[in-house]
Coordinates of C-alpha atoms and ligand atoms in Angstrom, one line a residue:
M15 CA 65.1 68.8 125.2
A16 CA 64.3 65.4 126.4
Q17 CA 66.4 64.5 129.4
L18 CA 68.3 61.5 128.3
K19 CA 70.0 60.2 131.4
L20 CA 69.8 56.9 133.1
K21 CA 69.0 57.0 136.8
Q22 CA 71.9 54.7 137.6
R23 CA 74.7 53.2 135.6
L24 CA 73.5 50.8 132.9
G25 CA 75.2 47.8 134.5
D26 CA 73.7 48.4 137.9
L27 CA 70.3 48.9 136.4
L28 CA 70.5 45.7 134.4
V29 CA 71.6 43.8 137.6
G30 CA 68.9 45.5 139.6
E31 CA 66.3 44.3 137.2
G32 CA 67.7 40.8 137.2
I33 CA 68.5 40.8 133.5
I34 CA 72.1 40.0 134.1
S35 CA 73.9 38.7 137.1
D36 CA 76.5 40.4 139.2
E37 CA 79.1 37.9 138.0
Q38 CA 78.2 38.6 134.4
L39 CA 78.5 42.3 134.9
G40 CA 82.0 41.8 136.5
L41 CA 83.1 39.8 133.5
A42 CA 81.8 42.3 131.1
L43 CA 83.5 45.2 132.9
K44 CA 86.8 43.3 132.8
E45 CA 86.3 42.6 129.1
Q46 CA 85.3 46.2 128.5
R47 CA 88.6 47.4 130.0
S48 CA 90.6 45.4 127.6
S49 CA 88.5 45.9 124.5
G50 CA 87.5 49.6 125.0
R51 CA 84.1 48.8 123.7
K52 CA 81.0 50.2 125.3
L53 CA 79.3 48.2 128.1
G54 CA 76.1 47.6 126.1
A55 CA 78.0 46.3 123.1
T56 CA 80.3 44.2 125.4
L57 CA 77.2 42.6 127.1
T58 CA 75.7 41.6 123.7
H59 CA 79.0 40.5 122.4
L60 CA 79.5 38.2 125.4
G61 CA 75.9 36.9 124.8
F62 CA 74.7 37.9 128.2
I63 CA 71.9 39.9 126.7
T64 CA 70.5 40.2 123.1
E65 CA 70.6 43.5 121.2
E66 CA 66.8 43.4 121.3
Q67 CA 66.6 43.0 125.1
L68 CA 69.1 45.8 125.6
L69 CA 67.4 48.2 123.3
N70 CA 64.0 47.5 124.8
F71 CA 65.4 48.0 128.3
L72 CA 66.9 51.3 127.3
S73 CA 63.7 52.4 125.6
Q74 CA 61.8 51.7 128.8
Q75 CA 64.3 53.2 131.2
L76 CA 64.7 56.4 129.1
D77 CA 61.1 56.5 128.2
I78 CA 61.8 57.0 124.5
P79 CA 60.3 54.9 121.6
F80 CA 62.2 51.9 120.0
L81 CA 61.7 52.4 116.3
N82 CA 62.1 50.1 113.3
I83 CA 63.8 52.3 110.6
A84 CA 62.3 50.2 107.7
T85 CA 58.8 51.0 108.7
L86 CA 59.4 54.8 108.9
S87 CA 58.9 57.1 106.0
I88 CA 62.0 59.4 106.3
D89 CA 62.4 62.6 104.4
P90 CA 65.9 63.0 103.1
Q91 CA 65.4 66.7 103.6
S92 CA 65.2 66.2 107.3
V93 CA 68.1 63.8 107.4
I94 CA 70.5 66.3 106.1
K95 CA 69.9 68.7 109.0
L96 CA 72.5 66.5 110.7
P97 CA 75.6 66.4 108.5
E98 CA 76.5 62.8 107.5
V99 CA 79.9 62.9 109.2
H100 CA 78.3 63.6 112.6
A101 CA 75.5 61.2 112.0
R102 CA 77.9 58.4 111.3
R103 CA 80.3 59.3 114.2
H104 CA 77.5 59.4 116.8
R105 CA 75.4 56.7 115.2
A106 CA 72.4 59.1 115.0
L107 CA 69.8 59.9 112.3
V108 CA 67.1 62.6 112.0
V109 CA 64.0 60.5 111.3
K110 CA 61.4 63.2 111.6
A111 CA 61.3 67.0 111.4
E112 CA 58.2 68.9 112.3
H113 CA 58.4 72.6 112.6
D114 CA 61.3 73.1 115.1
V115 CA 61.1 69.6 116.5
L116 CA 63.5 67.0 115.3
T117 CA 63.3 63.3 116.2
I118 CA 66.8 61.9 116.5
A119 CA 67.2 58.1 116.4
L120 CA 70.2 56.8 118.2
S121 CA 71.6 53.3 118.5
D122 CA 73.1 54.1 121.9
P123 CA 71.1 56.7 123.8
A124 CA 73.1 55.9 126.9
D125 CA 76.1 57.4 125.2
L126 CA 76.0 60.9 126.9
N127 CA 78.9 62.3 124.7
A128 CA 76.9 61.6 121.6
V129 CA 73.7 63.1 123.0
E130 CA 75.6 66.2 124.0
A131 CA 77.4 66.6 120.7
I132 CA 74.2 66.3 118.8
S133 CA 72.4 68.7 121.1
N134 CA 75.1 71.3 120.5
L135 CA 75.1 70.8 116.7
L136 CA 71.3 71.1 116.5
S137 CA 70.8 73.7 119.2
A138 CA 68.5 75.6 117.0
Y139 CA 65.9 72.8 117.3
Q140 CA 63.9 71.2 120.0
L141 CA 65.1 67.5 120.1
E142 CA 63.3 64.3 120.8
F143 CA 65.0 61.0 120.9
A144 CA 64.3 57.5 119.9
I145 CA 66.2 54.3 119.8
V146 CA 67.1 52.1 116.8
R147 CA 69.2 49.1 116.0
E148 CA 72.7 49.9 114.8
S149 CA 72.4 47.2 112.1
E150 CA 69.6 49.2 110.6
L151 CA 71.3 52.5 111.0
L152 CA 74.3 51.8 108.9
P153 CA 72.5 50.9 105.6
A154 CA 70.2 53.8 106.2
Y155 CA 73.1 56.2 106.0
D156 CA 74.0 54.8 102.6
R157 CA 70.5 55.1 101.4
L158 CA 69.5 58.5 102.8
Y159 CA 72.7 60.6 102.6
R160 CA 72.6 60.3 98.8
R161 CA 74.7 62.6 96.6
T162 CA 71.6 63.8 94.8
K163 CA 71.7 67.2 96.4
D164 CA 75.4 67.7 95.7
I165 CA 74.9 66.5 92.1
E166 CA 72.1 69.0 91.6
A167 CA 74.0 71.9 93.2
F168 CA 77.1 71.3 91.1
A169 CA 74.9 70.9 88.0
G170 CA 73.4 74.3 88.7
Q171 CA 76.7 75.9 89.2
L172 CA 78.1 74.4 86.0
E173 CA 75.0 75.4 84.0
D174 CA 75.7 79.0 84.8
E175 CA 79.2 78.7 83.6
H176 CA 78.4 76.8 80.4
R177 CA 75.2 78.4 79.3
P178 CA 75.7 79.7 75.7
A179 CA 76.2 83.4 76.0
Q180 CA 73.3 85.4 74.5
E181 CA 75.6 88.3 74.0
F182 CA 79.2 87.8 73.1
D183 CA 81.2 88.2 76.2
I184 CA 84.8 89.1 75.4
F185 CA 85.9 88.6 79.0
R186 CA 84.5 85.1 79.2
D187 CA 87.3 82.8 80.2
V188 CA 86.8 79.5 78.3
D189 CA 89.3 77.5 80.2
D190 CA 88.0 78.5 83.5
A191 CA 89.8 76.5 86.2
S192 CA 87.0 76.8 88.7
S193 CA 84.5 75.4 86.2
E194 CA 86.9 72.5 85.6
A195 CA 87.0 71.8 89.3
T196 CA 83.2 71.9 89.5
V197 CA 83.0 69.3 86.7
V198 CA 85.3 67.1 88.7
K199 CA 83.2 67.5 91.9
F200 CA 80.1 66.8 90.0
L201 CA 81.4 63.6 88.5
N202 CA 82.9 62.6 91.9
S203 CA 79.4 62.9 93.4
V204 CA 77.9 60.8 90.7
F205 CA 80.5 58.1 91.2
E206 CA 80.1 58.2 95.0
D207 CA 76.4 57.9 94.7
A208 CA 76.7 55.0 92.3
V209 CA 79.1 53.1 94.5
Q210 CA 77.0 53.9 97.6
V211 CA 73.9 52.3 96.1
G212 CA 75.8 49.4 94.6
A213 CA 75.1 50.4 91.0
S214 CA 76.6 48.3 88.2
D215 CA 76.3 50.9 85.5
I216 CA 76.0 54.7 85.1
H217 CA 74.2 56.1 82.1
I218 CA 74.6 59.7 81.1
E219 CA 72.0 60.6 78.5
P220 CA 71.6 64.1 77.1
D221 CA 68.1 64.9 75.9
E222 CA 66.7 68.0 74.3
K223 CA 65.6 69.7 77.5
A224 CA 67.1 67.5 80.2
L225 CA 70.1 65.5 81.3
R226 CA 69.2 62.0 82.5
I227 CA 71.6 60.2 84.8
R228 CA 70.4 56.7 85.3
L229 CA 72.0 54.1 87.7
R230 CA 71.4 50.4 87.2
V231 CA 70.8 48.8 90.6
D232 CA 70.0 45.1 90.9
G233 CA 69.4 45.1 87.1
V234 CA 66.9 47.9 87.1
L235 CA 67.6 51.5 86.0
Q236 CA 66.9 54.3 88.5
E237 CA 66.5 57.7 87.0
N238 CA 67.7 61.2 88.1
I239 CA 66.7 64.0 85.8
L240 CA 68.6 67.3 85.7
N241 CA 67.6 70.4 83.8
E242 CA 71.1 71.6 83.2
V243 CA 71.6 70.3 79.6
A244 CA 74.3 72.8 78.8
I245 CA 76.7 71.0 81.1
V246 CA 76.7 67.8 79.0
P247 CA 79.6 68.8 76.7
A248 CA 81.9 69.6 79.7
L249 CA 81.0 66.3 81.4
V250 CA 81.6 64.2 78.3
L251 CA 84.8 66.0 77.6
R252 CA 86.1 65.3 81.1
L253 CA 85.1 61.7 81.0
K254 CA 86.7 61.2 77.6
L255 CA 89.9 62.7 79.0
M256 CA 89.7 60.3 81.9
A257 CA 89.2 57.3 79.6
G258 CA 92.0 58.4 77.3
L259 CA 89.7 58.9 74.3
D260 CA 90.0 61.2 71.3
I261 CA 88.2 64.4 72.5
S262 CA 87.9 65.9 69.1
E263 CA 86.0 62.9 67.7
K264 CA 82.3 63.4 68.5
R265 CA 80.7 61.7 65.6
L266 CA 81.9 58.2 66.2
P267 CA 81.4 55.8 69.1
Q268 CA 84.5 55.2 71.2
D269 CA 85.3 53.0 74.2
G270 CA 87.9 53.1 76.9
R271 CA 88.5 52.4 80.5
F272 CA 90.0 54.0 83.6
N273 CA 90.4 53.4 87.3
L274 CA 89.0 55.4 90.2
K275 CA 89.3 55.3 93.9
V276 CA 85.8 55.9 95.3
R277 CA 85.0 55.6 99.0
N278 CA 88.2 53.7 99.5
Q279 CA 87.3 51.2 96.9
S280 CA 89.2 50.6 93.7
I281 CA 86.7 50.8 90.8
D282 CA 87.5 49.9 87.3
I283 CA 85.3 51.7 84.9
R284 CA 84.6 50.6 81.3
M285 CA 83.2 53.4 79.3
S286 CA 81.5 53.7 76.0
T287 CA 80.4 56.8 74.2
M288 CA 77.8 57.0 71.4
P289 CA 76.7 60.1 69.4
V290 CA 72.9 60.6 69.8
Q291 CA 70.7 63.4 68.6
F292 CA 71.4 65.8 71.4
G293 CA 75.1 65.2 72.1
E294 CA 77.0 62.1 73.2
S295 CA 75.6 59.5 75.5
V296 CA 78.0 57.9 77.9
V297 CA 77.6 54.5 79.6
M298 CA 80.0 53.3 82.2
R299 CA 80.2 49.8 83.7
L300 CA 81.5 49.8 87.2
L301 CA 83.7 46.9 88.2
N302 CA 84.6 46.8 91.8
Q303 CA 88.1 45.3 92.0
D304 CA 87.9 45.1 95.8
S305 CA 84.6 43.3 95.8
G306 CA 86.4 40.3 97.1
I307 CA 87.3 36.8 96.1
F308 CA 85.0 35.1 93.6
Q309 CA 83.5 32.1 95.3
L310 CA 81.0 29.6 94.0
E311 CA 79.3 29.7 97.4
S312 CA 78.4 33.3 97.0
T313 CA 76.7 32.9 93.6
G314 CA 73.6 31.3 95.0
M315 CA 74.5 28.0 93.5
P316 CA 73.1 25.1 95.7
A317 CA 75.7 23.0 97.6
D318 CA 75.0 19.8 95.7
L319 CA 75.4 21.6 92.4
I320 CA 78.7 23.2 93.5
K321 CA 80.0 19.8 94.4
R322 CA 79.2 18.3 91.0
L323 CA 80.6 21.3 89.2
R324 CA 83.9 21.1 91.2
G325 CA 84.3 17.5 90.2
L326 CA 83.8 18.5 86.5
I327 CA 86.2 21.4 86.3
R328 CA 88.9 19.6 88.2
R329 CA 89.2 17.0 85.5
P330 CA 92.4 17.3 83.5
H331 CA 90.6 18.0 80.2
G332 CA 87.3 18.7 78.6
M333 CA 85.0 21.7 78.0
V334 CA 82.6 23.3 80.5
L335 CA 80.3 26.0 79.3
V336 CA 78.3 28.6 81.2
T337 CA 75.3 30.0 79.3
G338 CA 72.7 32.7 79.7
P339 CA 71.8 36.1 78.4
T340 CA 73.8 39.3 79.0
G341 CA 73.6 40.3 82.7
S342 CA 72.8 36.8 83.9
G343 CA 75.9 36.6 86.1
K344 CA 77.8 34.2 83.7
T345 CA 81.1 36.0 84.1
T346 CA 81.0 36.0 87.9
S347 CA 80.3 32.3 87.9
L348 CA 83.1 31.6 85.5
Y349 CA 85.6 33.7 87.5
A350 CA 84.4 31.8 90.6
A351 CA 85.2 28.5 88.9
L352 CA 88.5 29.8 87.7
S353 CA 89.5 31.1 91.2
E354 CA 89.0 27.6 92.5
L355 CA 91.5 26.3 90.0
N356 CA 94.0 29.1 90.5
E357 CA 96.8 27.3 92.2
P358 CA 100.6 27.7 91.8
G359 CA 100.8 24.3 90.1
K360 CA 98.4 25.3 87.3
K361 CA 99.0 27.5 84.4
I362 CA 95.9 29.5 83.5
I363 CA 95.4 31.7 80.5
T364 CA 92.2 33.7 79.7
V365 CA 91.2 35.3 76.5
E366 CA 88.6 38.0 77.1
D367 CA 86.8 40.9 75.5
P368 CA 87.2 42.9 77.6
V369 CA 89.3 41.8 80.6
E370 CA 86.8 42.5 83.4
Y371 CA 88.5 41.6 86.6
R372 CA 92.2 41.1 87.2
L373 CA 93.2 37.9 88.9
P374 CA 96.5 37.2 90.4
R375 CA 98.8 34.6 88.8
I376 CA 96.6 34.3 85.7
S377 CA 97.7 35.5 82.2
Q378 CA 94.8 37.5 80.9
V379 CA 94.8 38.5 77.2
Q380 CA 92.6 41.2 75.8
V381 CA 91.0 40.6 72.4
N382 CA 91.8 43.4 70.0
P383 CA 90.4 42.8 66.5
K384 CA 91.8 46.1 65.2
I385 CA 95.3 44.6 65.3
G386 CA 94.1 41.1 64.3
L387 CA 94.0 39.7 67.8
D388 CA 90.7 38.0 67.7
F389 CA 89.5 35.1 69.9
A390 CA 90.6 32.4 67.4
H391 CA 94.0 33.9 66.8
I392 CA 94.9 34.3 70.5
L393 CA 93.5 30.9 71.3
R394 CA 95.8 29.2 68.9
T395 CA 98.8 31.0 70.4
C396 CA 97.6 30.2 73.9
L397 CA 97.6 26.5 73.2
R398 CA 101.4 26.8 72.5
Q399 CA 101.9 28.5 75.9
D400 CA 101.4 25.2 77.7
P401 CA 98.3 26.0 79.8
D402 CA 96.4 23.6 82.0
I403 CA 93.3 25.7 82.0
L404 CA 92.0 28.1 79.3
L405 CA 89.2 30.5 79.7
V406 CA 87.6 31.8 76.6
G407 CA 85.4 34.9 77.3
E408 CA 82.8 33.9 74.7
M409 CA 82.4 31.4 71.9
R410 CA 81.4 33.7 69.1
D411 CA 82.3 31.9 65.9
K412 CA 82.9 28.5 64.4
E413 CA 86.7 28.9 64.4
T414 CA 86.8 29.7 68.2
V415 CA 84.5 26.8 69.0
E416 CA 86.6 24.3 67.0
I417 CA 89.9 25.4 68.5
G418 CA 88.4 25.3 71.9
L419 CA 87.0 21.8 71.4
R420 CA 90.3 20.6 70.1
G421 CA 92.1 22.1 73.0
A422 CA 89.7 20.4 75.3
L423 CA 90.5 17.1 73.7
T424 CA 94.3 17.6 73.8
G425 CA 94.8 17.8 77.6
H426 CA 93.4 21.2 78.5
M427 CA 90.4 22.2 80.6
V428 CA 88.5 24.8 78.6
L429 CA 85.9 27.1 80.2
S430 CA 83.8 29.4 78.2
T431 CA 80.4 31.1 77.8
L432 CA 77.8 31.0 75.1
H433 CA 74.7 33.2 74.7
T434 CA 71.8 30.7 74.8
N435 CA 68.7 30.2 76.8
D436 CA 69.2 26.9 78.6
A437 CA 71.8 24.1 79.0
I438 CA 70.2 21.8 76.3
T439 CA 70.0 24.6 73.7
C440 CA 73.6 25.5 74.5
A441 CA 75.0 22.1 73.5
L442 CA 73.0 22.1 70.3
R443 CA 74.1 25.6 69.5
L444 CA 77.7 24.5 69.2
M445 CA 76.4 22.2 66.4
D446 CA 74.5 25.1 64.7
M447 CA 77.7 27.1 64.8
G448 CA 79.2 24.5 62.6
A449 CA 81.3 22.5 65.0
P450 CA 81.4 18.8 64.1
G451 CA 79.3 16.5 66.3
Y452 CA 82.1 14.1 67.0
L453 CA 84.2 16.9 68.5
I454 CA 81.4 18.2 70.7
G455 CA 80.5 14.7 71.8
A456 CA 84.1 13.9 72.8
A457 CA 85.0 17.2 74.4
L458 CA 81.9 18.7 76.1
R459 CA 81.6 17.7 79.8
A460 CA 78.9 19.9 81.1
V461 CA 76.8 23.1 80.6
V462 CA 75.7 25.4 83.4
A463 CA 72.8 27.7 82.6
Q464 CA 72.2 30.7 84.7
R465 CA 69.8 33.5 85.4
L466 CA 69.4 36.1 88.2
V467 CA 66.1 36.6 90.0
R468 CA 65.5 39.5 92.3
K469 CA 65.4 38.8 96.0
L470 CA 62.4 40.0 98.0
C471 CA 63.0 42.7 100.5
N472 CA 62.9 41.1 104.0
Q473 CA 61.6 44.3 105.6
C474 CA 58.4 44.5 103.6
K475 CA 57.5 41.2 101.8
S476 CA 54.1 40.0 102.5
S477 CA 52.5 36.6 102.1
H478 CA 50.8 35.8 98.9
D479 CA 48.0 33.4 98.1
L480 CA 48.4 31.9 94.6
T481 CA 45.6 32.9 92.2
S482 CA 44.0 29.9 90.5
S483 CA 45.8 30.4 87.2
E484 CA 49.2 30.9 89.0
H485 CA 48.5 27.7 90.8
Y486 CA 47.6 25.9 87.6
C487 CA 50.7 27.2 85.8
L488 CA 53.1 26.3 88.6
E489 CA 51.7 22.8 89.0
K490 CA 52.1 22.3 85.3
M491 CA 55.7 23.5 85.5
A492 CA 56.6 21.4 88.5
K493 CA 54.7 18.4 87.2
A494 CA 53.6 17.8 90.7
P495 CA 50.8 19.1 92.9
L496 CA 51.8 22.0 95.1
S497 CA 51.5 21.4 98.8
D498 CA 50.4 24.3 100.9
E499 CA 53.6 26.2 100.6
Q500 CA 53.7 29.8 101.7
F501 CA 54.6 32.2 99.0
Y502 CA 55.5 35.9 99.3
R503 CA 55.0 38.9 97.1
S504 CA 56.8 42.3 96.8
V505 CA 55.4 45.3 98.6
G506 CA 58.0 48.1 98.7
C507 CA 59.3 50.1 101.6
Q508 CA 62.0 52.6 102.4
S509 CA 64.8 50.1 102.8
C510 CA 64.3 48.7 99.3
N511 CA 63.7 52.1 97.7
Y512 CA 60.0 51.1 97.2
T513 CA 60.8 48.4 94.7
G514 CA 60.0 45.5 97.0
Y515 CA 63.3 43.8 96.1
R516 CA 66.9 44.0 97.4
G517 CA 69.7 42.3 95.6
R518 CA 69.6 39.3 93.3
I519 CA 70.4 35.6 93.5
G520 CA 71.6 33.2 90.8
V521 CA 69.3 30.4 89.6
F522 CA 71.2 27.5 87.9
E523 CA 70.8 24.3 86.0
L524 CA 73.7 21.9 85.4
L525 CA 73.6 19.5 82.6
E526 CA 76.3 16.8 82.8
I527 CA 77.0 15.2 79.4
T528 CA 76.5 11.4 79.9
D529 CA 77.8 8.8 77.5
A530 CA 74.4 8.5 75.9
M531 CA 74.2 12.2 75.4
G532 CA 77.7 12.2 74.0
D533 CA 76.7 9.5 71.5
A534 CA 73.7 11.5 70.4
L535 CA 76.0 14.5 69.8
R536 CA 78.4 12.4 67.8
R537 CA 75.6 11.3 65.6
E538 CA 74.4 14.9 65.5
S539 CA 70.9 14.0 66.5
A540 CA 69.4 16.9 68.3
A541 CA 66.2 15.1 69.2
E542 CA 68.0 12.2 70.7
F543 CA 70.2 14.5 72.7
E544 CA 67.3 16.4 74.0
A545 CA 65.4 13.3 75.0
E546 CA 68.5 11.9 76.8
A547 CA 69.2 15.2 78.6
R548 CA 65.6 15.4 79.9
K549 CA 65.9 11.9 81.2
S550 CA 69.1 12.5 83.1
K551 CA 68.5 12.2 86.8
H552 CA 70.3 15.4 88.0
Y553 CA 68.9 17.7 85.4
R554 CA 66.6 20.3 86.9
P555 CA 65.4 23.1 84.7
L556 CA 66.0 26.8 85.7
V557 CA 62.3 27.5 86.3
L558 CA 62.1 24.8 89.0
S559 CA 65.2 26.1 90.7
A560 CA 63.6 29.5 90.8
L561 CA 60.4 28.0 92.2
D562 CA 62.6 26.5 95.0
F563 CA 63.7 30.0 95.9
A564 CA 60.0 31.1 95.9
K565 CA 59.1 28.3 98.2
Q566 CA 61.9 29.4 100.6
G567 CA 60.4 32.9 100.5
L568 CA 63.5 34.4 98.8
T569 CA 61.8 35.5 95.6
S570 CA 58.3 36.1 94.4
I571 CA 56.0 34.1 92.0
E572 CA 56.1 37.1 89.7
E573 CA 59.9 36.6 89.3
V574 CA 59.4 32.9 88.7
L575 CA 56.8 33.5 86.0
K576 CA 59.0 36.2 84.5
L577 CA 61.9 33.7 84.2
A578 CA 59.6 31.1 82.7
D579 CA 58.5 33.7 80.3
E580 CA 62.1 34.5 79.2
V581 CA 63.0 30.9 78.8
T582 CA 60.1 30.2 76.5
L583 CA 60.2 33.6 74.8
D584 CA 63.7 33.2 73.4
D585 CA 62.9 29.7 72.0
R586 CA 60.1 31.3 69.9
N587 CA 62.2 34.3 68.8
S588 CA 64.2 32.2 66.3
E589 CA 61.0 30.8 64.7
S590 CA 58.8 33.8 64.4
D591 CA 59.0 37.5 63.9
I592 CA 55.5 38.2 65.1
S593 CA 55.8 41.1 67.5
M594 CA 54.6 40.8 71.0
D595 CA 52.6 44.0 70.6
N596 CA 50.3 42.2 68.1
H597 CA 49.0 39.7 70.4
H598 CA 45.9 41.7 71.4
S599 CA 44.8 41.7 67.9
A600 CA 45.6 38.0 67.3
S601 CA 42.3 36.3 66.4
V602 CA 41.4 32.8 67.4
S603 CA 41.5 31.8 63.7
V604 CA 45.2 32.4 63.2
S605 CA 47.2 29.3 62.4
D606 CA 48.5 27.0 65.1
T607 CA 52.1 28.1 64.9
A608 CA 51.2 31.7 65.0
V609 CA 49.1 31.1 68.1
S610 CA 51.9 29.3 69.8
N611 CA 54.4 31.9 68.8
T612 CA 52.5 34.9 70.0
L613 CA 50.7 33.4 72.8
G614 CA 53.1 31.0 74.4
A615 CA 55.5 33.7 75.2
N616 CA 54.2 36.0 77.8
I617 CA 53.0 33.7 80.5
A618 CA 53.2 36.1 83.4
A619 CA 51.2 38.7 81.6
H620 CA 48.5 36.2 80.6
V621 CA 48.2 34.9 84.0
R622 CA 47.6 38.3 85.4
E623 CA 45.2 39.1 82.6
L624 CA 43.2 36.0 83.2
D625 CA 42.9 36.8 86.8
K626 CA 41.5 40.2 86.0
V627 CA 38.7 39.3 83.6
D628 CA 35.4 37.8 84.8
N629 CA 34.3 36.4 81.5
V630 CA 37.3 34.5 80.4
D631 CA 37.2 34.5 76.6
V632 CA 38.4 31.8 74.2
E633 CA 41.4 33.8 73.2
N634 CA 42.7 34.0 76.8
I635 CA 42.2 30.4 77.4
L636 CA 44.1 29.6 74.3
R637 CA 46.9 31.8 75.4
L638 CA 47.2 30.1 78.7
V639 CA 47.0 26.6 77.2
E640 CA 49.7 27.5 74.7
A641 CA 51.9 29.0 77.4
V642 CA 51.7 25.8 79.4
R643 CA 52.2 23.7 76.4
S644 CA 55.3 25.5 75.4
L645 CA 56.6 25.0 78.9
D646 CA 56.0 21.3 78.6
R647 CA 58.0 21.3 75.4
S648 CA 60.9 23.4 76.7
G649 CA 60.8 22.2 80.3
Q650 CA 60.8 18.8 81.9
Ligands
ZN29 ZN1 61.2 46.7 101.3

C-alpha cells in the first residue's frame, strides 16, 4: 500500500513552503476550532489558498497523481468494489481496477482516518491513491453508483418467481409475500435511479422478448433493456395499485397519480397506462415538488426580457400567452411568472389539466371533463370568484379563448399557453380558433415563445470551425455578417454520459402587442399584423436568441440549426402532407410549392449533406436555397 502520510502537519508544510503565512495559519486554526472543518477546507474557505493550489501541493507532497475525473474512463464494475455509503462518507472513488490493484481517488488524502478506513475495507487489494476535486467527486457518485445492478438483480429474482410454470405446481403460492417485496424493491431502484440522473419521465415498455425501461434525461430517452419479460404483469399491477387505478381493467388506457418520497425528495408522479401488443405500457412523469421556487431568472430568460415581462404581467388586466410545443418548458415559465405575482394581496386561481405543481395560497382547479368540468365551464365559475389573476393551463377551444379574452378585458390578468411555433403565429392562431379580432386586439398584451436547447458539456466541448454552408445559413438567419466568433461542438465524455450535452436552457422571444399590432388584429388582418410585429424594435426571433447562446459557447451550432429546422418545419406542416422521407426522391421538376414544402424543412440535415458531397448537385442547392428562403419568410 502506498504510504500516504505527510512528513509534517499540513499547516506547517504550507508555511514552510511559503504558500501561506504564519499569521494566516494561526487564523485558520482558530477558525477551524470553531467550525470543526478540516484545515485544508478552512484555508480554501478563508481564501488563503485555492482548492487547485492545495490539491497540487498535496499531490506533490504525497507523490500521488492529481486526476480530472471527467477525463477518466471509469468502469462502474470497479466503482462498486467500494460500497457507495463508504465512498460518500470518505469522499473516495475507485477509478481503476487492474488485477488486484485498485486506484482510489480521494478529495482529501491528508485525512488519515479515511485512508485507514478504506484500506481496511479493501484489504484484499493492493491500493494506489490519487487526488481529485471534491466538486467533481459528488456528481460522479450520482452517475456511477447507478441502480442498474440492483434493478437487474431484482428483475432476475422476480423472473424466477413469475415465470409461467411448465408443469402445474400445486404448491405454488400465488400471493407470495416475498415476491411482492421484490417488486417493491425493484420499483424503488427504478425510481431512485431516475431521480438520481434527473429524469423527467420513466417509460416501462413490455416487448415480446424484452422489457425496456427508458428514462428521459434532458429531453432524450436513455434505454435499459431487461430480459425478464415475465415480471411485467407484476410491475404493472403494483404501479396501478399505487396510482389507485382499476387493476382488473387491462384493455383500456387509464391514468392516475401518486406521491413518493425518493432520496428525501417529494416526487409527484403522473402515470398513464396503455394496452400494447405484449401487455400494458406505463409512462410516468416525475414532478419534483421540492425542486424549489419557480423563478424567471432560472429559466434562462435574459435579464432585459425578464424586466419587460415583469412590467407586462404586473398590469391590472390583459392577456399574456406563453407558446411552444410540448416539452418546451412553457409550464415552468408560466409558474415562474405566477410565483412573482403570488402575494397575499392578490387572489390567484388556476385551471389546469392536470395540476402539475402545487403552489401555496393559490386555488388550483383540476379539469375533469368526465363530470363536465371542462376549461370553459371552470373558467366561467372562476370569474365569479373575484380573482385578480387567472391562469388557464391551455387554450384548447374557441369557448375557452373567448371567456379568457373577456376576462382579460374586465379587470383580470389572464395567463395561458397555446401550442404554436412562434409568437407571431400564436396571436394569429387565436383568430383561427374563432375569437373575434376586436377582442384579441383589445385584450392581448404579449406573447412569449419558448424552446429548450441542450447545453454543451463543459468538460468535453471542443471548438468548432463553421463549415461554409453553416456560415452561409447563419449569416442569412442573422442578416448580418458573422465576425470571428468562436463556436463549440459536442464531443461526449464520462460526465455527460457520452452525449456531449448536460442540461438544457430556455430560448425565448417576447412579442409585445403595440397599438399598431392591436389595430391590425382588430381589423383581422394577418398580413398587417405580421408586418408590424417584424418591425417592432424589441422583437428578436427564437433562432437568433439560440445563436446568441452558441456565440457564448453554451450550445452548439447543431442545436441552433435543429431549432431553425423545427420553427420552419411546423409552418410547412399545415400546408403540406408530403412526408419528409420522400425528399430524396423529390425531383428538380416538382412544383415550386412542393419544393419549398419538402426542402425548406430540414435545414440541419441539408447543411450536413452539402458539406459531405464534393459535386454539389442542383437538387441540393435548391434545398439549401429553399431552406434559407423559408427562414427569410418566417424569421426576421
Ligand atoms: Zn462531456
